[in-house]
């Protein structure tokens, strides 16, 4: 039903698919959503399979299913499966990129007024440890989204010292949708890497990497995808700045020992270089089930349903709750 509106009957089906709706009214999808039974069943079935077969043996037997998750994610965000890496969570995927960059004193990281707290902490740590500078681009006061003209002017002014643009697609703090497509176009024009934190957007609205043109994107399973906690994914653009970047951390999943190499090892090609050997295949398969479930409904339909509910809430708060003023803003709203 991709591209269609969700009907009342569809909503009832989705609620029946979600066991938690029987016991709670849940408003925290921006933190961790209620999982549909398709996800819960997948995680439980694989965990039981491991219990009776052994962890390594179960992973080997489930290889086709494990590989299929890469294809599902790639189909959802319009990229290639080899551009996807499994990570423990979105923040860790973001860290794999950020902390692998060879920053020097005086280099500049460009971000927004509404950047995620963990990312800001990393900026400050890099400022303390390597002398990196942080340039904060203001929001357009009329729309609440990042001012792309200010971004372009800042990059032009900073020049070659600008080493990274790092933006959260939808900030946790207010829920506006920053213009990722325009930001990506500006970064391409100036040939500066663009790291997009899509933790709050993937699963809530369509994310088309054929249009955004970021160098890397991070996303989590537990929020609007409605998958298990402790799982996320990292997208690395094979035509971008990070494809050949050597990660800060390597293990037998991301590199191979090679006596013929000057370093004694070879980093594997593709996004796999950002993966760890030890990982939860139950959570990975659970996230795959969540991706397939979301795509069954269609991300366009999901976004329209979310926008309808959010706008209904805004309107009724102002109309029916005396003294209430809705203060959020933005050219494009999310559910936050």
Tab-separated table of C-alpha atoms in Angstrom:
chain	number	residue	atom	x	y	z
A	1	UNK	CA	0.000	0.000	0.000
A	2	UNK	CA	3.029	2.275	-0.488
A	3	UNK	CA	1.945	5.803	-1.420
A	4	UNK	CA	-1.643	5.373	-0.194
A	5	UNK	CA	-3.383	6.982	2.738
A	6	UNK	CA	-3.735	4.923	5.888
A	7	UNK	CA	-7.428	4.257	6.425
A	8	UNK	CA	-9.164	3.716	9.752
A	9	UNK	CA	-9.068	-0.021	9.042
A	10	UNK	CA	-5.321	0.186	8.415
A	11	UNK	CA	-4.829	1.910	11.757
A	12	UNK	CA	-6.788	-0.828	13.518
A	13	UNK	CA	-4.597	-3.459	11.843
A	14	UNK	CA	-1.433	-1.624	12.903
A	15	UNK	CA	-2.712	-1.422	16.478
A	16	UNK	CA	-3.522	-5.144	16.509
A	17	UNK	CA	0.004	-5.771	15.272
A	18	UNK	CA	1.361	-3.853	18.275
A	19	UNK	CA	0.867	-5.730	21.579
A	20	UNK	CA	1.818	-2.728	23.706
A	21	UNK	CA	-1.249	-0.756	22.641
A	22	UNK	CA	-3.325	-3.100	24.791
A	23	UNK	CA	-1.738	-1.761	27.973
A	24	UNK	CA	-0.374	1.764	27.374
A	25	UNK	CA	-1.017	4.992	25.491
A	26	UNK	CA	2.483	5.645	24.178
A	27	UNK	CA	3.722	9.107	23.156
A	28	UNK	CA	7.456	8.425	23.127
A	29	UNK	CA	8.218	7.263	19.596
A	30	UNK	CA	10.957	9.912	19.481
A	31	UNK	CA	12.643	7.972	22.310
A	32	UNK	CA	11.757	4.332	21.704
A	33	UNK	CA	8.592	3.166	19.948
A	34	UNK	CA	6.410	0.155	20.664
A	35	UNK	CA	7.473	-2.770	18.473
A	36	UNK	CA	4.979	-4.640	16.283
A	37	UNK	CA	4.752	-8.382	16.926
A	38	UNK	CA	6.515	-9.067	13.616
A	39	UNK	CA	9.649	-7.520	15.102
A	40	UNK	CA	9.247	-9.152	18.514
A	41	UNK	CA	8.667	-12.563	16.936
A	42	UNK	CA	11.743	-12.230	14.724
A	43	UNK	CA	14.006	-11.365	17.657
A	44	UNK	CA	12.594	-14.146	19.845
A	45	UNK	CA	12.763	-16.790	17.118
A	46	UNK	CA	16.377	-16.055	16.264
A	47	UNK	CA	17.415	-15.935	19.932
A	48	UNK	CA	15.845	-19.347	20.461
A	49	UNK	CA	17.563	-20.585	17.297
A	50	UNK	CA	20.914	-19.465	18.745
A	51	UNK	CA	20.119	-21.215	22.028
A	52	UNK	CA	19.675	-24.548	20.288
A	53	UNK	CA	22.299	-24.215	17.526
A	54	UNK	CA	25.030	-22.027	18.984
A	55	UNK	CA	25.798	-18.414	18.079
A	56	UNK	CA	28.279	-18.936	15.239
A	57	UNK	CA	26.348	-21.846	13.778
A	58	UNK	CA	23.055	-19.941	13.877
A	59	UNK	CA	24.615	-16.937	12.115
A	60	UNK	CA	25.990	-19.177	9.411
A	61	UNK	CA	22.661	-20.891	8.873
A	62	UNK	CA	20.832	-17.534	8.758
A	63	UNK	CA	23.298	-15.848	6.390
A	64	UNK	CA	20.733	-15.292	3.632
A	65	UNK	CA	18.320	-13.635	6.058
A	66	UNK	CA	21.120	-11.529	7.543
A	67	UNK	CA	22.234	-10.373	4.087
A	68	UNK	CA	18.636	-9.570	3.135
A	69	UNK	CA	18.495	-6.859	5.821
A	70	UNK	CA	21.172	-4.872	3.991
A	71	UNK	CA	19.021	-5.005	0.870
A	72	UNK	CA	15.891	-3.965	2.772
A	73	UNK	CA	17.591	-0.921	4.278
A	74	UNK	CA	19.147	0.017	0.936
A	75	UNK	CA	15.751	-0.187	-0.739
A	76	UNK	CA	14.166	2.002	1.918
A	77	UNK	CA	16.681	4.864	1.607
A	78	UNK	CA	17.702	4.437	-2.064
A	79	UNK	CA	21.305	3.268	-1.916
A	80	UNK	CA	23.356	0.104	-2.500
A	81	UNK	CA	23.533	-2.715	0.076
A	82	UNK	CA	27.326	-2.454	0.257
A	83	UNK	CA	26.908	1.148	1.458
A	84	UNK	CA	25.200	-0.068	4.670
A	85	UNK	CA	26.958	-1.077	7.890
A	86	UNK	CA	25.447	-2.614	11.005
A	87	UNK	CA	26.208	-0.572	14.146
A	88	UNK	CA	25.146	-0.812	17.771
A	89	UNK	CA	23.219	2.460	17.602
A	90	UNK	CA	23.080	5.686	15.614
A	91	UNK	CA	25.455	7.549	17.937
A	92	UNK	CA	28.095	4.864	17.633
A	93	UNK	CA	27.783	4.925	13.835
A	94	UNK	CA	28.170	8.717	13.924
A	95	UNK	CA	31.229	8.305	16.160
A	96	UNK	CA	32.857	5.833	13.760
A	97	UNK	CA	32.888	8.563	11.114
A	98	UNK	CA	33.590	11.605	13.266
A	99	UNK	CA	36.432	10.177	15.361
A	100	UNK	CA	38.125	8.671	12.304
A	101	UNK	CA	38.594	12.068	10.639
A	102	UNK	CA	42.165	13.450	10.795
A	103	UNK	CA	41.343	16.770	12.424
A	104	UNK	CA	44.107	19.285	13.158
A	105	UNK	CA	44.192	22.482	15.192
A	106	UNK	CA	42.255	25.226	13.436
A	107	UNK	CA	40.022	22.881	11.441
A	108	UNK	CA	36.360	23.855	11.542
A	109	UNK	CA	33.278	21.690	12.083
A	110	UNK	CA	30.040	23.334	10.980
A	111	UNK	CA	26.760	22.475	12.691
A	112	UNK	CA	23.312	23.860	13.552
A	113	UNK	CA	21.744	25.558	16.565
A	114	UNK	CA	19.706	22.433	17.280
A	115	UNK	CA	22.331	19.691	17.105
A	116	UNK	CA	21.933	16.522	19.186
A	117	UNK	CA	23.580	16.622	22.606
A	118	UNK	CA	25.886	13.628	22.111
A	119	UNK	CA	27.191	15.097	18.866
A	120	UNK	CA	27.837	18.450	20.553
A	121	UNK	CA	29.790	16.681	23.293
A	122	UNK	CA	31.973	15.122	20.605
A	123	UNK	CA	32.557	18.531	19.030
A	124	UNK	CA	33.646	19.902	22.399
A	125	UNK	CA	35.927	16.947	23.050
A	126	UNK	CA	37.594	17.431	19.665
A	127	UNK	CA	37.931	21.136	20.426
A	128	UNK	CA	39.724	20.345	23.685
A	129	UNK	CA	41.911	17.508	22.389
A	130	UNK	CA	42.861	18.789	18.906
A	131	UNK	CA	41.988	22.463	18.796
A	132	UNK	CA	39.095	22.040	16.383
A	133	UNK	CA	36.756	25.032	16.043
A	134	UNK	CA	32.970	24.788	15.916
A	135	UNK	CA	30.911	27.092	13.702
A	136	UNK	CA	27.193	27.183	14.556
A	137	UNK	CA	24.874	28.168	11.711
A	138	UNK	CA	21.761	30.048	12.877
A	139	UNK	CA	18.238	29.002	12.073
A	140	UNK	CA	16.074	31.160	9.854
A	141	UNK	CA	13.910	33.000	12.429
A	142	UNK	CA	10.932	32.920	10.072
A	143	UNK	CA	10.923	29.146	9.545
A	144	UNK	CA	12.980	27.642	12.361
A	145	UNK	CA	15.123	25.583	9.993
A	146	UNK	CA	18.823	25.993	9.289
A	147	UNK	CA	19.520	29.109	7.227
A	148	UNK	CA	21.102	27.669	4.072
A	149	UNK	CA	22.316	31.082	2.903
A	150	UNK	CA	24.227	31.494	6.149
A	151	UNK	CA	25.643	27.994	5.695
A	152	UNK	CA	26.874	28.755	2.196
A	153	UNK	CA	28.403	32.067	3.281
A	154	UNK	CA	30.121	30.431	6.269
A	155	UNK	CA	31.713	27.702	4.162
A	156	UNK	CA	32.915	30.251	1.623
A	157	UNK	CA	34.357	32.462	4.383
A	158	UNK	CA	36.054	29.653	6.312
A	159	UNK	CA	37.556	28.184	3.162
A	160	UNK	CA	39.785	25.111	3.275
A	161	UNK	CA	39.706	25.008	7.072
A	162	UNK	CA	36.067	23.796	6.863
A	163	UNK	CA	36.417	20.022	7.231
A	164	UNK	CA	32.900	18.798	8.050
A	165	UNK	CA	29.234	19.778	8.046
A	166	UNK	CA	27.394	17.724	10.680
A	167	UNK	CA	23.642	18.258	10.988
A	168	UNK	CA	20.719	16.440	12.622
A	169	UNK	CA	17.948	16.013	10.039
A	170	UNK	CA	15.229	16.334	12.683
A	171	UNK	CA	16.474	17.758	16.003
A	172	UNK	CA	15.450	15.979	19.178
A	173	UNK	CA	14.796	19.333	20.820
A	174	UNK	CA	12.048	20.734	18.598
A	175	UNK	CA	11.190	18.472	15.693
A	176	UNK	CA	11.587	20.779	12.692
A	177	UNK	CA	12.854	19.116	9.524
A	178	UNK	CA	16.069	20.735	8.356
A	179	UNK	CA	16.484	21.030	4.546
A	180	UNK	CA	18.912	18.131	4.092
A	181	UNK	CA	18.648	18.214	0.297
A	182	UNK	CA	19.700	21.877	0.144
A	183	UNK	CA	22.452	21.328	2.695
A	184	UNK	CA	23.760	18.402	0.649
A	185	UNK	CA	23.795	20.490	-2.527
A	186	UNK	CA	25.803	23.232	-0.824
A	187	UNK	CA	28.293	20.696	0.533
A	188	UNK	CA	28.736	19.199	-2.922
A	189	UNK	CA	29.297	22.649	-4.395
A	190	UNK	CA	32.126	23.320	-1.929
A	191	UNK	CA	33.346	19.701	-1.799
A	192	UNK	CA	32.995	19.489	1.986
A	193	UNK	CA	31.941	16.255	3.757
A	194	UNK	CA	28.352	16.113	5.012
A	195	UNK	CA	27.467	13.841	7.968
A	196	UNK	CA	23.699	13.568	8.507
A	197	UNK	CA	22.201	12.321	11.760
A	198	UNK	CA	18.857	10.856	10.640
A	199	UNK	CA	18.020	9.243	13.964
A	200	UNK	CA	14.622	10.955	14.181
A	201	UNK	CA	13.734	10.969	10.473
A	202	UNK	CA	14.292	7.413	9.208
A	203	UNK	CA	11.001	5.598	9.673
A	204	UNK	CA	9.021	8.803	10.194
A	205	UNK	CA	9.249	10.183	6.662
A	206	UNK	CA	10.774	9.191	3.311
A	207	UNK	CA	14.558	9.573	3.205
A	208	UNK	CA	15.897	9.436	-0.352
A	209	UNK	CA	19.669	9.440	-0.569
A	210	UNK	CA	19.416	9.962	-4.287
A	211	UNK	CA	18.170	13.453	-3.399
A	212	UNK	CA	20.066	14.286	-0.194
A	213	UNK	CA	23.654	13.589	-1.334
A	214	UNK	CA	25.240	13.211	2.092
A	215	UNK	CA	28.566	11.430	2.593
A	216	UNK	CA	27.273	9.421	5.551
A	217	UNK	CA	23.994	8.983	7.403
A	218	UNK	CA	23.256	7.376	10.744
A	219	UNK	CA	19.951	5.928	11.947
A	220	UNK	CA	18.594	3.906	14.826
A	221	UNK	CA	16.231	0.971	15.021
A	222	UNK	CA	14.332	1.853	18.166
A	223	UNK	CA	12.558	5.090	17.223
A	224	UNK	CA	10.217	5.523	14.254
A	225	UNK	CA	11.324	2.283	12.610
A	226	UNK	CA	9.907	0.566	15.714
A	227	UNK	CA	12.681	-1.984	15.951
A	228	UNK	CA	14.674	-3.300	18.938
A	229	UNK	CA	17.010	-1.187	21.043
A	230	UNK	CA	20.761	-1.622	20.717
A	231	UNK	CA	20.763	-1.613	16.917
A	232	UNK	CA	21.237	0.932	14.166
A	233	UNK	CA	22.796	1.351	10.769
A	234	UNK	CA	25.359	3.563	9.065
A	235	UNK	CA	25.192	4.572	5.409
A	236	UNK	CA	28.469	5.461	3.690
A	237	UNK	CA	28.288	6.984	0.212
A	238	UNK	CA	30.624	5.083	-2.130
A	239	UNK	CA	31.171	8.294	-4.094
A	240	UNK	CA	31.727	10.370	-0.957
A	241	UNK	CA	34.550	11.424	1.320
A	242	UNK	CA	34.281	8.575	3.822
A	243	UNK	CA	34.311	5.537	1.527
A	244	UNK	CA	38.098	5.093	1.756
A	245	UNK	CA	38.457	6.554	5.248
A	246	UNK	CA	40.296	4.235	7.645
A	247	UNK	CA	38.130	3.807	10.761
A	248	UNK	CA	39.560	4.578	14.155
A	249	UNK	CA	38.762	1.011	15.244
A	250	UNK	CA	39.399	-2.173	13.269
A	251	UNK	CA	38.849	-5.855	13.941
A	252	UNK	CA	38.604	-9.094	11.954
A	253	UNK	CA	35.255	-7.993	10.512
A	254	UNK	CA	36.547	-4.729	9.053
A	255	UNK	CA	40.123	-5.654	8.104
A	256	UNK	CA	42.328	-8.612	7.217
A	257	UNK	CA	45.932	-9.304	8.179
A	258	UNK	CA	48.158	-8.987	5.104
A	259	UNK	CA	51.913	-9.505	5.382
A	260	UNK	CA	52.431	-8.043	1.908
A	261	UNK	CA	50.970	-4.695	3.016
A	262	UNK	CA	53.299	-2.055	4.517
A	263	UNK	CA	50.948	-1.840	7.510
A	264	UNK	CA	50.529	-5.597	7.877
A	265	UNK	CA	46.780	-5.359	7.317
A	266	UNK	CA	44.221	-4.365	4.692
A	267	UNK	CA	41.024	-2.498	5.472
A	268	UNK	CA	38.116	-4.110	3.645
A	269	UNK	CA	36.344	-2.138	0.926
A	270	UNK	CA	32.800	-0.897	1.468
A	271	UNK	CA	30.812	0.099	4.514
A	272	UNK	CA	31.746	-3.214	6.160
A	273	UNK	CA	34.948	-1.488	7.290
A	274	UNK	CA	32.814	0.270	9.920
A	275	UNK	CA	31.333	-2.938	11.343
A	276	UNK	CA	32.371	-5.002	14.367
A	277	UNK	CA	32.719	-8.762	14.367
A	278	UNK	CA	30.722	-9.161	17.566
A	279	UNK	CA	27.161	-8.022	17.068
A	280	UNK	CA	23.567	-8.973	17.829
A	281	UNK	CA	22.136	-10.831	14.857
A	282	UNK	CA	18.807	-11.082	16.661
A	283	UNK	CA	18.582	-7.283	16.805
A	284	UNK	CA	19.819	-6.940	13.214
A	285	UNK	CA	17.109	-9.278	11.972
A	286	UNK	CA	14.602	-7.506	14.200
A	287	UNK	CA	15.512	-4.186	12.625
A	288	UNK	CA	15.161	-5.814	9.210
A	289	UNK	CA	11.648	-6.910	10.132
A	290	UNK	CA	10.905	-3.343	11.259
A	291	UNK	CA	12.161	-1.919	7.944
A	292	UNK	CA	10.037	-4.377	5.974
A	293	UNK	CA	7.012	-3.574	8.140
A	294	UNK	CA	7.406	0.176	7.601
A	295	UNK	CA	7.887	-0.258	3.863
A	296	UNK	CA	4.756	-2.399	3.693
A	297	UNK	CA	2.725	0.590	4.860
A	298	UNK	CA	4.823	3.028	2.852
A	299	UNK	CA	6.887	5.881	4.278
A	300	UNK	CA	4.745	8.457	2.465
A	301	UNK	CA	1.626	7.054	4.108
A	302	UNK	CA	3.337	6.950	7.510
A	303	UNK	CA	4.440	10.579	7.222
A	304	UNK	CA	0.948	11.712	6.213
A	305	UNK	CA	-0.589	9.859	9.162
A	306	UNK	CA	1.935	11.368	11.587
A	307	UNK	CA	1.383	14.865	10.213
A	308	UNK	CA	-2.387	14.450	10.483
A	309	UNK	CA	-2.146	13.388	14.135
A	310	UNK	CA	0.362	16.113	14.999
A	311	UNK	CA	-1.648	18.877	13.345
A	312	UNK	CA	-4.854	17.623	14.975
A	313	UNK	CA	-3.146	17.785	18.368
A	314	UNK	CA	-1.811	21.296	17.740
A	315	UNK	CA	-5.205	22.575	16.620
A	316	UNK	CA	-7.182	21.008	19.447
A	317	UNK	CA	-4.727	22.166	22.105
A	318	UNK	CA	-5.274	25.755	21.020
A	319	UNK	CA	-9.009	25.390	20.419
A	320	UNK	CA	-9.981	23.300	23.443
A	321	UNK	CA	-7.430	23.933	26.202
A	322	UNK	CA	-7.860	27.442	27.535
A	323	UNK	CA	-4.657	29.466	27.752
A	324	UNK	CA	-2.633	27.099	25.543
A	325	UNK	CA	-0.357	28.528	22.863
A	326	UNK	CA	1.440	26.223	20.427
A	327	UNK	CA	4.936	27.604	19.914
A	328	UNK	CA	6.597	25.116	17.549
A	329	UNK	CA	7.403	26.182	14.021
A	330	UNK	CA	9.061	25.051	10.821
A	331	UNK	CA	8.449	24.781	7.086
A	332	UNK	CA	7.880	21.049	7.516
A	333	UNK	CA	6.661	19.551	10.788
A	334	UNK	CA	7.477	16.204	12.316
A	335	UNK	CA	5.522	14.476	15.082
A	336	UNK	CA	7.783	15.705	17.920
